[in-house]
GROMACS .gro file of C-alpha atoms in nm:
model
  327
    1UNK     CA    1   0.000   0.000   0.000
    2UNK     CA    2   0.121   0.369  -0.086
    3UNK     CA    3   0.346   0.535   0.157
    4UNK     CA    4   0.152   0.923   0.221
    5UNK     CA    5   0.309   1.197   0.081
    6UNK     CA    6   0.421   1.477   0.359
    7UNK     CA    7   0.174   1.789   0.322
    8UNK     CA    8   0.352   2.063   0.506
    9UNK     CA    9   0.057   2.344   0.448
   10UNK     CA   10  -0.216   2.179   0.564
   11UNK     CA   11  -0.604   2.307   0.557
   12UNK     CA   12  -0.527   2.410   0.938
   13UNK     CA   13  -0.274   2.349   1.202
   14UNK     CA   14  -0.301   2.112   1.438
   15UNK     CA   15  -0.004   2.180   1.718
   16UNK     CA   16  -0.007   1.806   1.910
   17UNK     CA   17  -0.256   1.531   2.098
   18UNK     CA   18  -0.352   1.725   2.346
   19UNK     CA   19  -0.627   1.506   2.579
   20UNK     CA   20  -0.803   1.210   2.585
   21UNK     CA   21  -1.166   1.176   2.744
   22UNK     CA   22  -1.266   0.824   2.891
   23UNK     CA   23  -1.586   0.692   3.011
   24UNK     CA   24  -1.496   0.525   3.376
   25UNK     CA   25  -1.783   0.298   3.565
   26UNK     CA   26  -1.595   0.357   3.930
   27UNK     CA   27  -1.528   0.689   3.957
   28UNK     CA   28  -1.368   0.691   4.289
   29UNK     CA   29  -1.143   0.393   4.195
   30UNK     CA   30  -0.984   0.556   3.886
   31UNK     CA   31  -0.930   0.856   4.027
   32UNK     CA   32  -0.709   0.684   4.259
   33UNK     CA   33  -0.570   0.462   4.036
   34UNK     CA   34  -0.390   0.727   3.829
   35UNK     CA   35  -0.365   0.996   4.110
   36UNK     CA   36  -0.148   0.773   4.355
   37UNK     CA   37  -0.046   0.501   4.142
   38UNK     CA   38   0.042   0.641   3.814
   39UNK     CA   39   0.100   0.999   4.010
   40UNK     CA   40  -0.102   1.238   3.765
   41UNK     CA   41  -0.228   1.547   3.922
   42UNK     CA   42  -0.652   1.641   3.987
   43UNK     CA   43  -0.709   2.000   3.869
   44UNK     CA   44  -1.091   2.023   3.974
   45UNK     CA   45  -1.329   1.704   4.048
   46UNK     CA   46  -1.676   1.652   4.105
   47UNK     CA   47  -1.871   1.352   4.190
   48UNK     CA   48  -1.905   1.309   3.813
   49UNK     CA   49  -1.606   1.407   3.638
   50UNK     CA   50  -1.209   1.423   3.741
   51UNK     CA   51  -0.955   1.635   3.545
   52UNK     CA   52  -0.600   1.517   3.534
   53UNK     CA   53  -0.275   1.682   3.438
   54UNK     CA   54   0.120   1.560   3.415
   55UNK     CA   55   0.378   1.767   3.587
   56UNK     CA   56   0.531   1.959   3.290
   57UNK     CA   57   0.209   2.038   3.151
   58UNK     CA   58   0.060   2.412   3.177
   59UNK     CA   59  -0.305   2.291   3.006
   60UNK     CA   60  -0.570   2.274   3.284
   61UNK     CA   61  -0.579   1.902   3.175
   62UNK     CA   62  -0.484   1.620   2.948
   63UNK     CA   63  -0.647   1.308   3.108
   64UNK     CA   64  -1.049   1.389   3.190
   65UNK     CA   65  -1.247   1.112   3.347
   66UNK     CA   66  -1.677   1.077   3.312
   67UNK     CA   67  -1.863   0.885   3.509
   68UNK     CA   68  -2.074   0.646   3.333
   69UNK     CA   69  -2.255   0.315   3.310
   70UNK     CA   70  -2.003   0.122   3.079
   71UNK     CA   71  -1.655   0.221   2.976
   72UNK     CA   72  -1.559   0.395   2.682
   73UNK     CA   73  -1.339   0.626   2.494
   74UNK     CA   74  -1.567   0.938   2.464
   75UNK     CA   75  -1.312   1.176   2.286
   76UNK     CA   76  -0.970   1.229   2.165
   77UNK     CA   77  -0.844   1.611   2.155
   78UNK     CA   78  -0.584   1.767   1.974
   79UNK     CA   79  -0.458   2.162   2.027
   80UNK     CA   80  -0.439   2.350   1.735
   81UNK     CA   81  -0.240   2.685   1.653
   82UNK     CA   82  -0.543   2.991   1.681
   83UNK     CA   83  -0.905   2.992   1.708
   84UNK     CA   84  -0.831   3.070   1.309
   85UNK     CA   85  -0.773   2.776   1.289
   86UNK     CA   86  -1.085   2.610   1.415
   87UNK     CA   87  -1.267   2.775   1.154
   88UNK     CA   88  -1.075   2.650   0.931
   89UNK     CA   89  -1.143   2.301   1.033
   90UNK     CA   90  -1.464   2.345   0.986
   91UNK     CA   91  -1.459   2.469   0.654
   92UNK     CA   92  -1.233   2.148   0.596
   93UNK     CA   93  -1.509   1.911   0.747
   94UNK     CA   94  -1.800   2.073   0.542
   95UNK     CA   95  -1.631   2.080   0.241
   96UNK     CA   96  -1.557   1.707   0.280
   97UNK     CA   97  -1.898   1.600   0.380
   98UNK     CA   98  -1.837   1.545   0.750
   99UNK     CA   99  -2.059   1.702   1.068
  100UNK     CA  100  -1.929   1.907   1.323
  101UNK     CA  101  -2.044   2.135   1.614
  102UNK     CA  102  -1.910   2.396   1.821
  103UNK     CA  103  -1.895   2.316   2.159
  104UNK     CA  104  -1.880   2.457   2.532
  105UNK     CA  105  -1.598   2.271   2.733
  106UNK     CA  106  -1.520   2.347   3.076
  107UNK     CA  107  -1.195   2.524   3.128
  108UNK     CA  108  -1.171   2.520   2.771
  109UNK     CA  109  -1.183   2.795   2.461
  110UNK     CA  110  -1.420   2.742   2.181
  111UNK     CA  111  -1.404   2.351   2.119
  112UNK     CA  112  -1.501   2.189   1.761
  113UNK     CA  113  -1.587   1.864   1.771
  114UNK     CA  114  -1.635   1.571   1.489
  115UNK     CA  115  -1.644   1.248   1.388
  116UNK     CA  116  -1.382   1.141   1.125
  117UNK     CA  117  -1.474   0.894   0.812
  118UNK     CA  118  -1.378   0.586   1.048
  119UNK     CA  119  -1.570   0.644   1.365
  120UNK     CA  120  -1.286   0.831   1.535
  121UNK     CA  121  -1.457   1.112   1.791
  122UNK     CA  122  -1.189   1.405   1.798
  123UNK     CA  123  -1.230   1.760   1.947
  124UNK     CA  124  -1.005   2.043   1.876
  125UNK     CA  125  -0.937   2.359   2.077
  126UNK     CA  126  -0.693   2.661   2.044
  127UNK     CA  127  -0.699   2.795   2.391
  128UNK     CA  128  -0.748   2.579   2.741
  129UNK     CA  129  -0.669   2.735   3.129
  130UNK     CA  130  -0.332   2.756   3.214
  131UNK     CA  131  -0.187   2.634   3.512
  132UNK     CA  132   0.123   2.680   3.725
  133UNK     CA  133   0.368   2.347   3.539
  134UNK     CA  134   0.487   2.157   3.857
  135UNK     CA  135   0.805   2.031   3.681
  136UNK     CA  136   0.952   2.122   3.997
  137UNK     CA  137   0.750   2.060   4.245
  138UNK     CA  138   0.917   1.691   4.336
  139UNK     CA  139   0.705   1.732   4.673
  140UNK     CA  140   0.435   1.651   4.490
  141UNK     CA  141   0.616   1.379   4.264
  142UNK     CA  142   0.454   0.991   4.288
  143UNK     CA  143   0.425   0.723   4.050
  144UNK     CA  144   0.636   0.721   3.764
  145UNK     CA  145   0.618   1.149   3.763
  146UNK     CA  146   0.432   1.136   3.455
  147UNK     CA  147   0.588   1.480   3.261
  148UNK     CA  148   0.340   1.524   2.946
  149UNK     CA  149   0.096   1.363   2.785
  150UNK     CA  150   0.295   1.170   2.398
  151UNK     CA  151   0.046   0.994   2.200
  152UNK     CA  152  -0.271   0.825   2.077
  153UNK     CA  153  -0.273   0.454   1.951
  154UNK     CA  154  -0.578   0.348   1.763
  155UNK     CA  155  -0.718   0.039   1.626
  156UNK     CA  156  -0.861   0.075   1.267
  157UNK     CA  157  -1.049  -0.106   1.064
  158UNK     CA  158  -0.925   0.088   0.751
  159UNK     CA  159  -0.559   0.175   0.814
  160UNK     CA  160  -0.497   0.297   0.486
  161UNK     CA  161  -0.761   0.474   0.431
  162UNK     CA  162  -0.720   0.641   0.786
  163UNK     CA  163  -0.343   0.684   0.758
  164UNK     CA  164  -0.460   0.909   0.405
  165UNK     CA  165  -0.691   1.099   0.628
  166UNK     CA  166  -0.480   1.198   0.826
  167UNK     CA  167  -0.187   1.251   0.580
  168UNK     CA  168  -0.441   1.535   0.450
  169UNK     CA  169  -0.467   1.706   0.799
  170UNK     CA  170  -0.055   1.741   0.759
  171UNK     CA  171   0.047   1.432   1.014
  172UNK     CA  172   0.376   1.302   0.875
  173UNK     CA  173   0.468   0.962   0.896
  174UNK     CA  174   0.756   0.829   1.049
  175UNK     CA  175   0.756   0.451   1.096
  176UNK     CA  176   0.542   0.182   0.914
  177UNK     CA  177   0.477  -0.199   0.970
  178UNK     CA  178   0.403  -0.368   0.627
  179UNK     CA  179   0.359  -0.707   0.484
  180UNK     CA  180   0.627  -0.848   0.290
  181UNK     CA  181   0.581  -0.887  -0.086
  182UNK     CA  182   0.507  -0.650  -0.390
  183UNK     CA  183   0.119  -0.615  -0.235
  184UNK     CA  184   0.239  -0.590   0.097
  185UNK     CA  185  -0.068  -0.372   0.288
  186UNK     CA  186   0.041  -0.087   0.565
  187UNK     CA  187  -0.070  -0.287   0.921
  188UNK     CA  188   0.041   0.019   1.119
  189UNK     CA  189   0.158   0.372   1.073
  190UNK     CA  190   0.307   0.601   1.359
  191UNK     CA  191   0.212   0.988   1.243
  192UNK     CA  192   0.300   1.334   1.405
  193UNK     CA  193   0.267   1.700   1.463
  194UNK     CA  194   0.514   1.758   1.724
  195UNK     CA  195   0.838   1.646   1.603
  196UNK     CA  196   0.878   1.283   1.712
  197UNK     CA  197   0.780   1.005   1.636
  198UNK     CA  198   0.393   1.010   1.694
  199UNK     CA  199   0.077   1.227   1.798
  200UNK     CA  200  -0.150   0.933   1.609
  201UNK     CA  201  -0.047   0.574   1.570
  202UNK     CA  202  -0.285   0.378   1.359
  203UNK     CA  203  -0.276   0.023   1.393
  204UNK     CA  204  -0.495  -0.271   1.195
  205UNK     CA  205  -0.769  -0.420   1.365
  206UNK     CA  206  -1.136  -0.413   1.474
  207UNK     CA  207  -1.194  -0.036   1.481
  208UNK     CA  208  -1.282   0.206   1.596
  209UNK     CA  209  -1.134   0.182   1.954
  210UNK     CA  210  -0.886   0.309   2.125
  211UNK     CA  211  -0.558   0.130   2.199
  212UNK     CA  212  -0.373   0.258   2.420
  213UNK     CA  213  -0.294   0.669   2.498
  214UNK     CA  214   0.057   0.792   2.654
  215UNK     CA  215   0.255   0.961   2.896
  216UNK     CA  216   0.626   1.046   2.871
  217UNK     CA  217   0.825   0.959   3.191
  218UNK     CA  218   1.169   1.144   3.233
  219UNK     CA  219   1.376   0.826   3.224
  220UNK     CA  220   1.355   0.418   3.248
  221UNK     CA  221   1.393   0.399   3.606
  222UNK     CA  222   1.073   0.553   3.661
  223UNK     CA  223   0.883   0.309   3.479
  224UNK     CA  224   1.069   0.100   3.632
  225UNK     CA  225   0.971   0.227   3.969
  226UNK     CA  226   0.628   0.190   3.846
  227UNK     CA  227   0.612  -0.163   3.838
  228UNK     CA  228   0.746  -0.178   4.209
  229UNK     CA  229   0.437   0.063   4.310
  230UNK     CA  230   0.185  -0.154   4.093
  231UNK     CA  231   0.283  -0.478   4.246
  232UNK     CA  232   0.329  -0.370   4.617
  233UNK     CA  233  -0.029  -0.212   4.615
  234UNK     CA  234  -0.193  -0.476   4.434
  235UNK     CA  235  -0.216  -0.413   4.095
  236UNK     CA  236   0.024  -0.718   3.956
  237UNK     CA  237  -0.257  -0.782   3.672
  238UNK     CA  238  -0.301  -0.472   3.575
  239UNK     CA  239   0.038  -0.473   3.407
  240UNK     CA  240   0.008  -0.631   3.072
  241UNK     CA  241   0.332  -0.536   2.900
  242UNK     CA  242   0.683  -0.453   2.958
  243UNK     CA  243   0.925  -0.293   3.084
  244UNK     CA  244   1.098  -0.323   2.767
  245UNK     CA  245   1.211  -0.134   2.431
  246UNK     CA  246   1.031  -0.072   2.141
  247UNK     CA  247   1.207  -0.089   1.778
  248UNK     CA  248   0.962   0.088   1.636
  249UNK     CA  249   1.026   0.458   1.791
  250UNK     CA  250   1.326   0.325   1.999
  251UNK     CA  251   1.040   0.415   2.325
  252UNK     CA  252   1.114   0.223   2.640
  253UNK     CA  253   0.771   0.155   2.765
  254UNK     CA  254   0.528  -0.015   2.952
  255UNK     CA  255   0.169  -0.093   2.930
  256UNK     CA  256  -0.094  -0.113   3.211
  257UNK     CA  257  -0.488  -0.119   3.259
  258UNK     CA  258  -0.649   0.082   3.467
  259UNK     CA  259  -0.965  -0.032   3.672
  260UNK     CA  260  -1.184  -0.034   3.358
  261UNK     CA  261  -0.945  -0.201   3.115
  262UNK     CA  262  -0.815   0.159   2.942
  263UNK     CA  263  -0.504   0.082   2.785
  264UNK     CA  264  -0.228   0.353   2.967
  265UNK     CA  265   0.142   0.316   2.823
  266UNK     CA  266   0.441   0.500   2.986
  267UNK     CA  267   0.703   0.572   2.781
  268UNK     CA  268   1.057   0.777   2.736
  269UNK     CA  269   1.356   0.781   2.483
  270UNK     CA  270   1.204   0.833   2.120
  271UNK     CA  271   1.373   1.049   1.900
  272UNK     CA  272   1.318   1.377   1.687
  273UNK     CA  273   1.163   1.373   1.342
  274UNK     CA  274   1.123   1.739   1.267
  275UNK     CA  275   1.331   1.817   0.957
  276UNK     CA  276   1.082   1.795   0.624
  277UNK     CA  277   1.281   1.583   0.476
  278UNK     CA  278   1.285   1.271   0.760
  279UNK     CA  279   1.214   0.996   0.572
  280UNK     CA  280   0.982   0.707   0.729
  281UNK     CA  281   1.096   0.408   0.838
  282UNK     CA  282   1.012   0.086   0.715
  283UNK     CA  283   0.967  -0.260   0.952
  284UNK     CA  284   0.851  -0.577   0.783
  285UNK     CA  285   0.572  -0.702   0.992
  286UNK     CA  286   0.763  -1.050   1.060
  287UNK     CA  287   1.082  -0.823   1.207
  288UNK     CA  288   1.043  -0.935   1.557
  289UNK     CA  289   1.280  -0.679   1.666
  290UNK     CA  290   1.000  -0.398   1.573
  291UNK     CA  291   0.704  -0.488   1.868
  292UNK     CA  292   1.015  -0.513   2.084
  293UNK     CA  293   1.387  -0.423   1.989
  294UNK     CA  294   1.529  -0.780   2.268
  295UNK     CA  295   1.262  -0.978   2.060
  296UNK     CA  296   1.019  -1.053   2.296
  297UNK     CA  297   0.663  -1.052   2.114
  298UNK     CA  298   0.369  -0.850   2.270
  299UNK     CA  299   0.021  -1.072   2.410
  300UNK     CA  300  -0.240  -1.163   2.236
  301UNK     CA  301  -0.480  -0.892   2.451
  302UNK     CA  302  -0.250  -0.595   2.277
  303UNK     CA  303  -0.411  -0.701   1.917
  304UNK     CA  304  -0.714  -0.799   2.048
  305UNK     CA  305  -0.848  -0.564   2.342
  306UNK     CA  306  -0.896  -0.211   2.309
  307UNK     CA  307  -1.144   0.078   2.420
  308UNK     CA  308  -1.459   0.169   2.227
  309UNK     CA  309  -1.554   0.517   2.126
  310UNK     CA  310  -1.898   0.606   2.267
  311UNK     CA  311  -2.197   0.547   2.048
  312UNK     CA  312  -1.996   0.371   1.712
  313UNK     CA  313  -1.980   0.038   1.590
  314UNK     CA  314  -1.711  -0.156   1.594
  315UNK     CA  315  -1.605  -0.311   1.255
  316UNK     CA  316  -1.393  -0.566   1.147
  317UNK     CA  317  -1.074  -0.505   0.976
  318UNK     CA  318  -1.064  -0.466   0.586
  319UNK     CA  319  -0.745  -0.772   0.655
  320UNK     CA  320  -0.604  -0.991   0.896
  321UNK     CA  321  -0.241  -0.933   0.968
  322UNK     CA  322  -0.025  -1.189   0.995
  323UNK     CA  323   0.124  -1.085   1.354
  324UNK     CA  324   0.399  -1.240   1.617
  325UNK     CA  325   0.184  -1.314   1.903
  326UNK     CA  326   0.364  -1.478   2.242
  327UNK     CA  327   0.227  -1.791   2.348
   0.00000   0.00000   0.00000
């Protein structure tokens, strides 16, 4: 499958992932669970909703959690450059066939949200309340010290056609798993805004859901250290994946669940890819070295087990891929 051209002028700016919006069933219990576990920060709560930051982050938040009757991924947001540029995007959208409202958002500016061709719900926002950064408050430090929210991983059920998509919107690819052979199909595509290696990761499979979403850690040893916490208050199942080292992005990472099954990786040491003329980098799906860099294959729940979006159908993929799966 065709390898997306760069687009460097875009129909309107998007800056970065910005914030990701899940659906919890135990309010109380995820709150905690990535408050003194992971060691994000609350910004305001309610009895219905929590907002979340990372210590390096001035946005009022980049992790919101709903209270609701099942779990779900209700949104994905992304920060673009002005509030020119929101209407813009909504020129874009109506212009291409596709619905989208303004919204009110607490504690943030004028919010547009949509639904993209492939069931992805996204919201986009110029301007959100700024907060003190507590970079250096390490009084306040637990968990792996979570600096900034990374990336989005989704499961699609059209890769190419989403990796195009997005390729329009001015996300640049920078690593690609393909299928050997002159017909070899794209099974996963790593895209950005913000100069390494992804904002979006698109990955084959029953779509749309949500994979997994990210925080950048300052170094190893605090994922590391994460593990420790997990395990000595109980959450030994919850981790899924890792510590180890990706090939793809060069990201040591790990992956854990939270109370409701969300997919949470941490992750550090990626690389930069701003120069226009990076050139993406190709892994053969059978490289074992590309899921993890020491070899070691990923579980069958990381193809299989993901996060809806709220209100779409799931659909099956357009292909199987022929994946290394541990036993």
């Amino acid at each position: 499958m065709p390898v997306p051209q760069h687009i460097f002028e875009p129909p309107f700016n998007i800056i970065r992932s910005s914030h990701v919006v899940l659906d919890v069933t135990d309010l109380k219990l995820s709150r905690e669970f990535y408050e003194t576990i992971v060691g994000l920060h609350v910004e305001d709560a309610d009895d219905k909703i929590v907002y979340l930051r990372a210590a390096e982050e001035h946005q009022h938040h980049s992790l919101v959690l709903r209270k609701a009757a099942v779990p779900a991924c209700a949104r994905l947001g992304f920060k673009v450059g002005n509030d020119g540029d929101l209407d813009k995007a909504a020129a874009f959208l109506s212009e291409n066939g596709l619905a989208y409202a303004f919204v009110d958002q607490p504690f943030q500016g004028r919010t547009l949200q949509f639904t993209d061709p492939f069931g992805f719900q996204i919201e986009l926002y110029a301007s959100m309340d700024r907060r003190p950064h507590l970079l250096r408050r390490y009084d306040l430090y637990r968990g792996c010290h979570p600096q900034r929210l990374d990336h989005f991983n989704v499961f699609a059920a059209e890769v190419q056609d989403t990796v195009d998509f997005y390729a329009r919107l001015g996300f640049r690819l920078t690593e690609y798993a393909e299928e050997d052979g002159p017909n070899g199909r794209i099974a996963a595509a790593w895209m950005h805004r913000k100069g390494n290696v992804h904002d979006f990761a698109i990955t084959n499979g029953k779509g749309p859901r949500l994979h997994h979403f990210a925080y950048w850690t300052p170094t190893a040893m605090n994922i590391i250290h994460l593990c420790d916490v997990m395990a000595s208050q109980g959450f030994v199942k919850n981790i899924e994946r890792g510590p180890g080292r990706h090939g793809i992005s060069n990201a040591f990472f790990l992956y854990v669940r939270d109370p409701d099954g969300h997919r949470l990786e941490l992750y550090t040491s990626d690389y930069f890819t701003g120069d226009l003329d990076h050139e993406p980098l190709r892994w053969s799906l059978r490289d074992p070295r590309r899921q993890t860099l020491w070899g070691a294959p990923a579980p069958r729940s990381w193809f299989e087990q993901g996060s809806p979006f709220s209100g779409q159908a799931v659909r099956e993929p357009k292909f199987v891929a022929d994946v290394l799966v541990a036993d």
